[in-house]
Short mmCIF file of C-alpha atoms and ligand atoms in Angstrom, two decimals:
data_model
loop_
_atom_site.label_atom_id
_atom_site.label_comp_id
_atom_site.label_asym_id
_atom_site.label_seq_id
_atom_site.Cartn_x
_atom_site.Cartn_y
_atom_site.Cartn_z
CA MET A 1 189.90 51.21 91.43
CA GLU A 2 191.87 48.91 89.17
CA ILE A 3 194.60 50.41 87.01
CA LEU A 4 194.87 48.66 83.77
CA GLN A 5 198.02 48.39 81.64
CA GLN A 6 198.32 48.83 77.94
CA PHE A 7 194.57 49.43 77.67
CA SER A 8 192.85 49.80 74.24
CA LEU A 9 190.98 53.10 73.76
CA LYS A 10 189.18 52.02 70.71
CA ASN A 11 185.76 52.06 72.62
CA TYR A 12 186.62 55.22 74.43
CA ASN A 13 187.02 57.55 71.34
CA THR A 14 184.12 58.16 68.98
CA PHE A 15 186.45 58.13 66.02
CA GLY A 16 186.94 54.41 66.85
CA ILE A 17 190.74 54.73 66.51
CA GLU A 18 192.96 52.02 67.98
CA ALA A 19 195.37 53.42 70.35
CA LYS A 20 196.71 52.22 73.75
CA ALA A 21 196.89 53.91 77.19
CA LYS A 22 199.91 53.08 79.09
CA GLN A 23 197.81 52.94 82.12
CA PHE A 24 194.00 53.33 82.47
CA VAL A 25 191.63 53.96 85.40
CA ALA A 26 188.00 54.84 85.61
CA VAL A 27 186.90 56.87 88.55
CA HIS A 28 183.38 56.86 89.88
CA SER A 29 183.50 59.49 92.72
CA ILE A 30 185.25 62.69 93.59
CA ASP A 31 187.08 60.81 96.44
CA GLU A 32 188.45 58.22 93.92
CA LEU A 33 189.49 61.01 91.61
CA LYS A 34 191.35 62.80 94.37
CA THR A 35 193.02 59.64 95.63
CA ILE A 36 194.31 58.73 92.05
CA LEU A 37 195.52 62.31 91.55
CA ALA A 38 197.30 62.30 94.87
CA GLN A 39 198.79 58.89 94.44
CA HIS A 40 200.09 59.61 90.97
CA LYS A 41 201.15 63.24 91.48
CA ASP A 42 204.33 63.34 89.52
CA GLU A 43 203.20 61.02 86.67
CA LYS A 44 201.90 62.24 83.29
CA LYS A 45 198.13 62.13 83.35
CA PHE A 46 195.54 62.41 80.59
CA ILE A 47 191.95 63.10 81.36
CA LEU A 48 189.35 61.30 79.28
CA GLY A 49 185.53 62.25 79.22
CA GLY A 50 183.42 60.89 76.49
CA GLY A 51 186.17 60.83 73.88
CA SER A 52 183.98 62.64 71.44
CA ASN A 53 186.14 65.58 70.54
CA MET A 54 189.67 64.05 70.08
CA LEU A 55 191.62 62.40 67.39
CA LEU A 56 194.26 59.94 68.76
CA THR A 57 197.28 59.95 66.51
CA GLN A 58 199.55 57.93 68.80
CA ASP A 59 199.42 55.78 72.00
CA ILE A 60 199.07 57.74 75.15
CA ASP A 61 202.20 57.43 77.27
CA ALA A 62 200.45 58.50 80.53
CA LEU A 63 197.75 57.44 83.19
CA VAL A 64 194.48 57.92 81.48
CA ILE A 65 191.82 58.83 83.99
CA HIS A 66 188.35 58.34 82.67
CA ILE A 67 185.74 60.47 84.46
CA ASP A 68 182.74 58.26 85.16
CA LEU A 69 180.87 60.36 87.57
CA LYS A 70 177.18 59.90 87.39
CA GLY A 71 174.02 61.48 88.69
CA LYS A 72 171.83 64.39 88.26
CA LYS A 73 169.65 66.40 90.71
CA VAL A 74 167.36 69.53 91.02
CA ILE A 75 169.22 71.71 93.60
CA GLU A 76 166.96 74.74 93.51
CA GLU A 77 163.69 75.86 91.93
CA ASN A 78 161.11 78.61 91.77
CA GLU A 79 157.98 79.00 89.83
CA ASP A 80 159.81 79.79 86.53
CA HIS A 81 163.21 78.04 86.71
CA VAL A 82 164.98 74.98 87.87
CA PHE A 83 168.64 74.63 88.67
CA ILE A 84 170.01 71.23 87.88
CA GLU A 85 173.44 69.81 88.87
CA CYS A 86 174.64 67.06 86.57
CA GLN A 87 177.75 65.01 87.08
CA ALA A 88 180.48 65.10 84.47
CA GLY A 89 180.21 61.51 83.39
CA GLU A 90 176.58 61.52 82.34
CA ASN A 91 176.10 61.22 78.49
CA TRP A 92 174.97 64.67 77.29
CA HIS A 93 172.11 63.52 75.00
CA GLU A 94 170.63 61.19 77.66
CA PHE A 95 170.76 64.13 79.94
CA VAL A 96 169.03 66.43 77.37
CA LEU A 97 166.30 63.85 76.82
CA TRP A 98 165.87 63.68 80.71
CA THR A 99 165.36 67.39 80.87
CA ILE A 100 162.79 67.28 78.12
CA GLU A 101 160.90 64.51 79.77
CA GLN A 102 160.64 66.78 82.89
CA ASP A 103 159.49 69.63 80.67
CA PHE A 104 162.59 71.64 81.63
CA GLY A 105 163.56 73.92 78.54
CA GLY A 106 166.81 75.31 77.34
CA LEU A 107 168.93 72.49 76.08
CA GLU A 108 166.46 71.08 73.31
CA ASN A 109 168.33 72.64 70.40
CA MET A 110 171.50 70.84 71.50
CA SER A 111 170.00 67.32 71.27
CA LEU A 112 172.05 64.56 70.00
CA ILE A 113 175.50 66.23 70.40
CA PRO A 114 177.91 63.47 71.30
CA GLY A 115 180.04 63.48 74.44
CA ASN A 116 179.60 63.79 78.13
CA VAL A 117 178.28 66.58 80.28
CA GLY A 118 181.64 67.43 81.87
CA THR A 119 183.24 68.45 78.59
CA THR A 120 180.38 70.69 77.35
CA PRO A 121 181.69 73.92 78.96
CA VAL A 122 185.33 73.26 77.69
CA GLN A 123 184.36 74.06 74.19
CA ASN A 124 181.04 75.74 74.80
CA ILE A 125 179.23 73.20 72.72
CA GLY A 126 176.45 74.60 70.48
CA ALA A 127 174.08 73.79 67.67
CA TYR A 128 171.03 75.29 65.93
CA GLY A 129 171.28 78.74 67.55
CA ALA A 130 171.96 77.61 71.10
CA GLU A 131 175.15 77.27 73.14
CA ILE A 132 175.79 75.79 76.52
CA LYS A 133 176.68 79.11 77.84
CA ASP A 134 172.98 80.22 77.38
CA SER A 135 171.86 77.79 80.23
CA PHE A 136 175.14 77.50 82.16
CA ILE A 137 175.38 78.69 85.77
CA SER A 138 178.57 77.26 87.06
CA CYS A 139 180.80 74.19 87.23
CA ASP A 140 182.78 72.40 89.86
CA ALA A 141 186.28 71.29 89.08
CA ILE A 142 189.22 69.63 90.86
CA ASN A 143 192.72 71.17 90.56
CA ILE A 144 194.88 68.38 89.17
CA ASN A 145 197.94 69.49 91.15
CA ASN A 146 196.50 70.00 94.67
CA GLN A 147 193.12 68.27 94.44
CA GLU A 148 191.22 71.26 95.76
CA LYS A 149 187.78 72.10 94.44
CA ARG A 150 187.10 75.23 92.52
CA THR A 151 183.68 76.53 91.40
CA PHE A 152 183.85 78.43 88.06
CA VAL A 153 180.90 80.75 87.57
CA LYS A 154 179.79 81.74 84.05
CA ASP A 155 181.67 84.92 83.82
CA GLU A 156 184.94 83.29 84.83
CA CYS A 157 184.50 80.75 82.02
CA LYS A 158 185.18 83.32 79.37
CA PHE A 159 182.84 81.44 76.83
CA GLY A 160 183.22 82.24 73.25
CA TYR A 161 182.51 80.34 69.89
CA ARG A 162 183.82 76.87 70.78
CA GLU A 163 186.03 78.53 73.42
CA SER A 164 186.40 78.74 77.15
CA ILE A 165 189.04 79.41 79.85
CA PHE A 166 189.43 75.60 80.00
CA LYS A 167 191.02 75.75 76.49
CA ASN A 168 193.17 78.70 77.36
CA GLU A 169 194.28 80.17 80.74
CA VAL A 170 193.56 77.00 82.83
CA LYS A 171 194.13 74.45 80.06
CA ASP A 172 195.13 71.01 81.59
CA GLN A 173 194.88 72.36 85.14
CA PHE A 174 191.33 71.32 86.17
CA ILE A 175 189.03 68.37 85.82
CA ILE A 176 185.36 69.41 85.59
CA THR A 177 183.37 67.14 87.83
CA SER A 178 179.87 68.51 87.55
CA VAL A 179 177.87 71.28 85.87
CA VAL A 180 174.86 73.50 87.02
CA PHE A 181 172.21 74.49 84.46
CA LYS A 182 169.46 76.94 84.87
CA LEU A 183 166.40 75.75 82.74
CA THR A 184 162.83 77.08 82.40
CA LYS A 185 159.85 75.30 83.87
CA ARG A 186 157.44 77.41 81.95
CA ASN A 187 157.32 80.16 79.15
CA HIS A 188 160.08 78.09 77.35
CA LYS A 189 161.95 80.17 74.80
CA ILE A 190 161.35 78.20 71.65
CA ASN A 191 164.07 78.79 69.14
CA THR A 192 163.36 77.51 65.70
CA SER A 193 164.88 80.43 63.67
CA TYR A 194 168.25 78.56 62.87
CA GLY A 195 168.77 76.40 59.89
CA ASP A 196 166.24 73.79 59.00
CA ILE A 197 164.30 73.53 62.24
CA SER A 198 161.24 75.47 61.06
CA ALA A 199 161.18 73.48 57.72
CA GLU A 200 161.46 70.14 59.61
CA LEU A 201 158.52 71.35 62.00
CA ALA A 202 156.37 72.44 59.02
CA LYS A 203 156.99 69.04 57.33
CA ASN A 204 155.25 67.41 60.30
CA ASN A 205 152.53 70.10 60.45
CA ILE A 206 153.62 71.45 63.79
CA THR A 207 152.81 75.23 64.21
CA ASN A 208 153.07 75.60 67.89
CA PRO A 209 156.09 73.56 68.86
CA THR A 210 156.94 72.28 72.34
CA ILE A 211 160.53 71.77 73.47
CA LYS A 212 159.95 68.02 72.64
CA ASP A 213 158.97 68.91 69.19
CA VAL A 214 162.09 71.18 68.75
CA SER A 215 164.25 68.29 70.08
CA ASN A 216 162.62 65.84 67.70
CA ALA A 217 163.20 68.14 64.81
CA VAL A 218 166.89 68.59 65.71
CA ILE A 219 167.36 64.86 66.15
CA ALA A 220 165.86 64.24 62.68
CA ILE A 221 168.08 66.95 61.12
CA ARG A 222 171.28 65.70 62.80
CA ARG A 223 170.48 62.09 61.88
CA SER A 224 170.01 62.98 58.18
CA LYS A 225 173.36 64.95 58.00
CA LEU A 226 175.63 63.68 60.76
CA PRO A 227 176.85 60.12 61.04
CA ASP A 228 176.17 58.06 64.25
CA PRO A 229 179.61 57.36 65.72
CA LYS A 230 178.36 53.80 66.71
CA GLU A 231 178.07 53.23 62.97
CA LEU A 232 180.74 55.40 61.49
CA GLY A 233 183.55 56.66 63.59
CA ASN A 234 183.55 60.44 63.72
CA SER A 235 183.96 63.39 66.01
CA GLY A 236 181.24 65.77 64.86
CA SER A 237 182.56 68.94 63.07
CA PHE A 238 186.31 68.34 62.72
CA PHE A 239 186.93 72.06 61.94
CA LYS A 240 185.62 75.29 63.36
CA ASN A 241 183.82 77.71 61.11
CA PRO A 242 186.46 80.35 60.32
CA ILE A 243 186.02 84.04 61.39
CA VAL A 244 187.29 86.41 58.77
CA PRO A 245 187.73 90.15 59.07
CA LYS A 246 185.20 91.96 56.91
CA VAL A 247 187.90 93.68 54.92
CA ASP A 248 189.58 90.49 53.80
CA PHE A 249 186.22 88.79 53.22
CA GLU A 250 185.18 91.49 50.78
CA LYS A 251 188.14 90.78 48.66
CA ILE A 252 187.63 86.96 48.74
CA GLN A 253 183.92 87.62 47.94
CA GLN A 254 184.74 89.35 44.74
CA LYS A 255 186.32 86.08 43.47
CA PHE A 256 183.64 83.95 45.01
CA PRO A 257 180.45 85.96 45.08
CA GLU A 258 178.39 82.80 46.06
CA MET A 259 180.31 82.28 49.30
CA LYS A 260 177.96 81.82 52.30
CA TYR A 261 178.67 83.93 55.42
CA TYR A 262 177.02 85.17 58.62
CA ASP A 263 177.67 88.63 60.06
CA ILE A 264 178.94 88.22 63.62
CA SER A 265 180.18 91.67 64.44
CA PRO A 266 180.56 94.98 62.53
CA THR A 267 184.08 93.94 61.42
CA GLU A 268 183.84 90.16 61.26
CA VAL A 269 182.11 87.37 59.34
CA LYS A 270 181.85 83.67 60.03
CA VAL A 271 182.18 81.38 56.92
CA PRO A 272 180.80 77.92 56.99
CA ALA A 273 183.81 75.60 56.63
CA GLY A 274 181.52 72.88 55.42
CA TRP A 275 180.69 75.07 52.38
CA LEU A 276 184.41 75.72 51.47
CA ILE A 277 185.22 72.11 51.89
CA GLU A 278 182.39 71.08 49.68
CA GLN A 279 183.30 73.63 47.06
CA ALA A 280 186.89 72.42 47.06
CA GLY A 281 185.64 68.93 46.04
CA PHE A 282 186.26 67.02 49.17
CA LYS A 283 182.70 66.14 50.26
CA GLY A 284 182.24 62.30 50.24
CA LYS A 285 185.85 61.62 49.22
CA ARG A 286 187.54 58.74 50.65
CA PHE A 287 191.23 58.01 51.14
CA GLY A 288 191.67 54.40 52.33
CA ASP A 289 189.64 54.12 55.54
CA ALA A 290 189.73 57.88 56.19
CA GLY A 291 187.24 60.26 54.44
CA ILE A 292 185.04 63.27 54.46
CA HIS A 293 181.38 62.61 55.19
CA LYS A 294 179.02 62.60 52.18
CA ASN A 295 176.31 64.54 53.94
CA GLN A 296 178.36 67.03 55.87
CA ALA A 297 181.71 68.07 54.74
CA LEU A 298 182.74 69.31 58.25
CA VAL A 299 182.81 65.85 59.40
CA LEU A 300 185.79 63.57 58.88
CA VAL A 301 185.07 59.90 59.23
CA ASN A 302 186.83 56.55 59.96
CA TYR A 303 185.42 53.84 57.66
CA GLY A 304 186.96 51.14 59.96
CA ASN A 305 190.63 50.82 60.46
CA ALA A 306 191.89 54.21 59.62
CA THR A 307 194.75 55.39 61.93
CA GLY A 308 194.68 58.76 63.69
CA GLN A 309 197.69 59.69 61.44
CA GLU A 310 195.68 58.89 58.33
CA ILE A 311 192.80 61.07 59.44
CA LEU A 312 195.18 63.78 60.43
CA ALA A 313 196.82 63.63 56.92
CA VAL A 314 193.32 64.04 55.32
CA SER A 315 192.51 67.02 57.52
CA LYS A 316 195.87 68.72 56.64
CA ASP A 317 195.19 68.15 52.86
CA VAL A 318 191.85 69.79 53.38
CA GLN A 319 193.28 72.74 55.34
CA GLN A 320 195.91 73.29 52.67
CA THR A 321 193.46 73.13 49.70
CA ILE A 322 191.11 75.57 51.46
CA PHE A 323 193.90 77.99 52.07
CA GLU A 324 195.22 77.71 48.45
CA THR A 325 191.75 78.12 47.03
CA PHE A 326 190.15 80.78 49.22
CA GLY A 327 193.07 82.15 51.30
CA ILE A 328 191.13 81.15 54.41
CA GLN A 329 192.86 79.30 57.22
CA ILE A 330 190.53 76.67 58.88
CA GLU A 331 191.35 75.32 62.29
CA ALA A 332 190.55 71.89 63.82
CA GLU A 333 187.87 71.95 66.48
CA VAL A 334 188.80 68.46 67.47
CA ASN A 335 191.92 68.06 69.81
CA VAL A 336 194.64 66.24 68.04
CA ILE A 337 196.42 64.00 70.53
N1 EPU B 1 177.42 73.53 54.05
C1 EPU B 1 177.68 73.13 52.76
N2 EPU B 1 178.15 71.82 52.59
C2 EPU B 1 178.31 71.06 53.70
C3 EPU B 1 178.08 71.49 54.96
C4 EPU B 1 177.48 72.74 55.17
O1 EPU B 1 177.55 73.83 51.79
O2 EPU B 1 178.86 69.92 53.44
C5 EPU B 1 176.66 74.81 54.18
C6 EPU B 1 175.11 74.75 54.56
O3 EPU B 1 174.46 74.66 53.33
C7 EPU B 1 174.87 75.86 55.31
C8 EPU B 1 176.17 76.21 55.92
O4 EPU B 1 177.32 75.53 55.32
O5 EPU B 1 174.62 76.99 54.44
C9 EPU B 1 176.10 75.95 57.47
O6 EPU B 1 175.81 74.49 57.62
P1 EPU B 1 175.04 73.89 58.81
O7 EPU B 1 173.83 74.75 59.31
O8 EPU B 1 174.73 72.46 58.62
O9 EPU B 1 176.05 73.96 60.03
P2 EPU B 1 177.61 73.99 60.19
O10 EPU B 1 178.20 75.38 60.13
O11 EPU B 1 178.12 73.07 59.03
C10 EPU B 1 177.65 74.02 62.77
C11 EPU B 1 178.18 73.35 63.87
C12 EPU B 1 177.64 71.96 64.16
C13 EPU B 1 176.18 72.24 64.46
C14 EPU B 1 175.47 72.93 63.27
C15 EPU B 1 174.09 73.31 63.38
C16 EPU B 1 180.52 74.18 63.92
C17 EPU B 1 181.98 73.89 63.77
N3 EPU B 1 179.63 73.20 63.65
O12 EPU B 1 177.83 73.31 61.55
O13 EPU B 1 178.18 71.44 65.28
O14 EPU B 1 175.51 70.91 64.62
O15 EPU B 1 176.20 74.15 62.99
O16 EPU B 1 173.93 74.22 64.34
O17 EPU B 1 180.12 75.32 64.34
C18 EPU B 1 179.89 69.91 66.17
O18 EPU B 1 180.32 70.93 66.63
O19 EPU B 1 180.28 68.76 66.23
C19 EPU B 1 178.77 70.13 65.32
C20 EPU B 1 178.25 69.11 64.57
#
């Protein structure tokens, strides 16, 4: 394991921001991870997975540990289900495609989400009516302070909308090293009710979709709306969709009757932040090399050489305008470093 000094993180964050790590090391096994943690016990550490959910606004004055654990295997199966353990450093989308090739169902609606498997439980990733928690069984993690392994089963993870225990009670205390998923081998639960999936399938005359068809439809929709980080730096949705108490929403709705919303509980609604941002006139706007994507206003983009500070400034401008216009506070989904 080589520890590199003043290492550029440009290729390690999907925003493509130039920032340096004081020190950088990639670990390829749990033993390597434990060794590094033990050897650098009293130093500041920063854990880096796929770099797909962070905005670097400064150099990282710490030892950056890049989790590069690879491998996936079936650990148990019966006639209906298969349990797969996947290591944290596997690319999420490649893993999803592999499950679909084996005809294992459950992850197809989450095709093409950027990032690595190990970070999927942290923010309970989701798309098109599915969330990681629907297929999640457990994950193994290493305690940063004492290098002990701990298994977190689903209930312990306290999953919510883009939320989990890893963002709250045990934040910065554990490194997820592998995740176990329970997938279907037959009687797949095809879920095409969300958004544009059924329209995309109808366009291709598919009436009885397989999990592969659903995955292809999701990939086509995402490609049409969301920029590919390899071509245009971005971090997916920059903001979370705000959850607003119904009593407040009803007042806002009187002023903006066309505002979109989804009922999520008897007392709360979720409002699509993309709609708010588009209405506020930000969609497609560019400020130097930082901007708001032309096809999906939730996504902030780096046209080339934007700094993290510049993107952060745009995000603050958006937040403030949305608050002034609609009285709704929108929060970043991305971790601002
Ligand atoms: N909308 C607009 N303008 C926009 C974007 C959206 O008016 O620029 C409206 C749409 O017309 C639609 C509503 O907002 O009525 C919701 O849009 P969409 O279904 O595209 O989803 P989203 O709420 O914008 C969420 C996730 C995405 C996920 C999609 C699809 C969050 C923060 N984002 O976006 O996740 O792919 O649903 O399920 O929940 C990500 O987290 O990185 C991500 C891309």
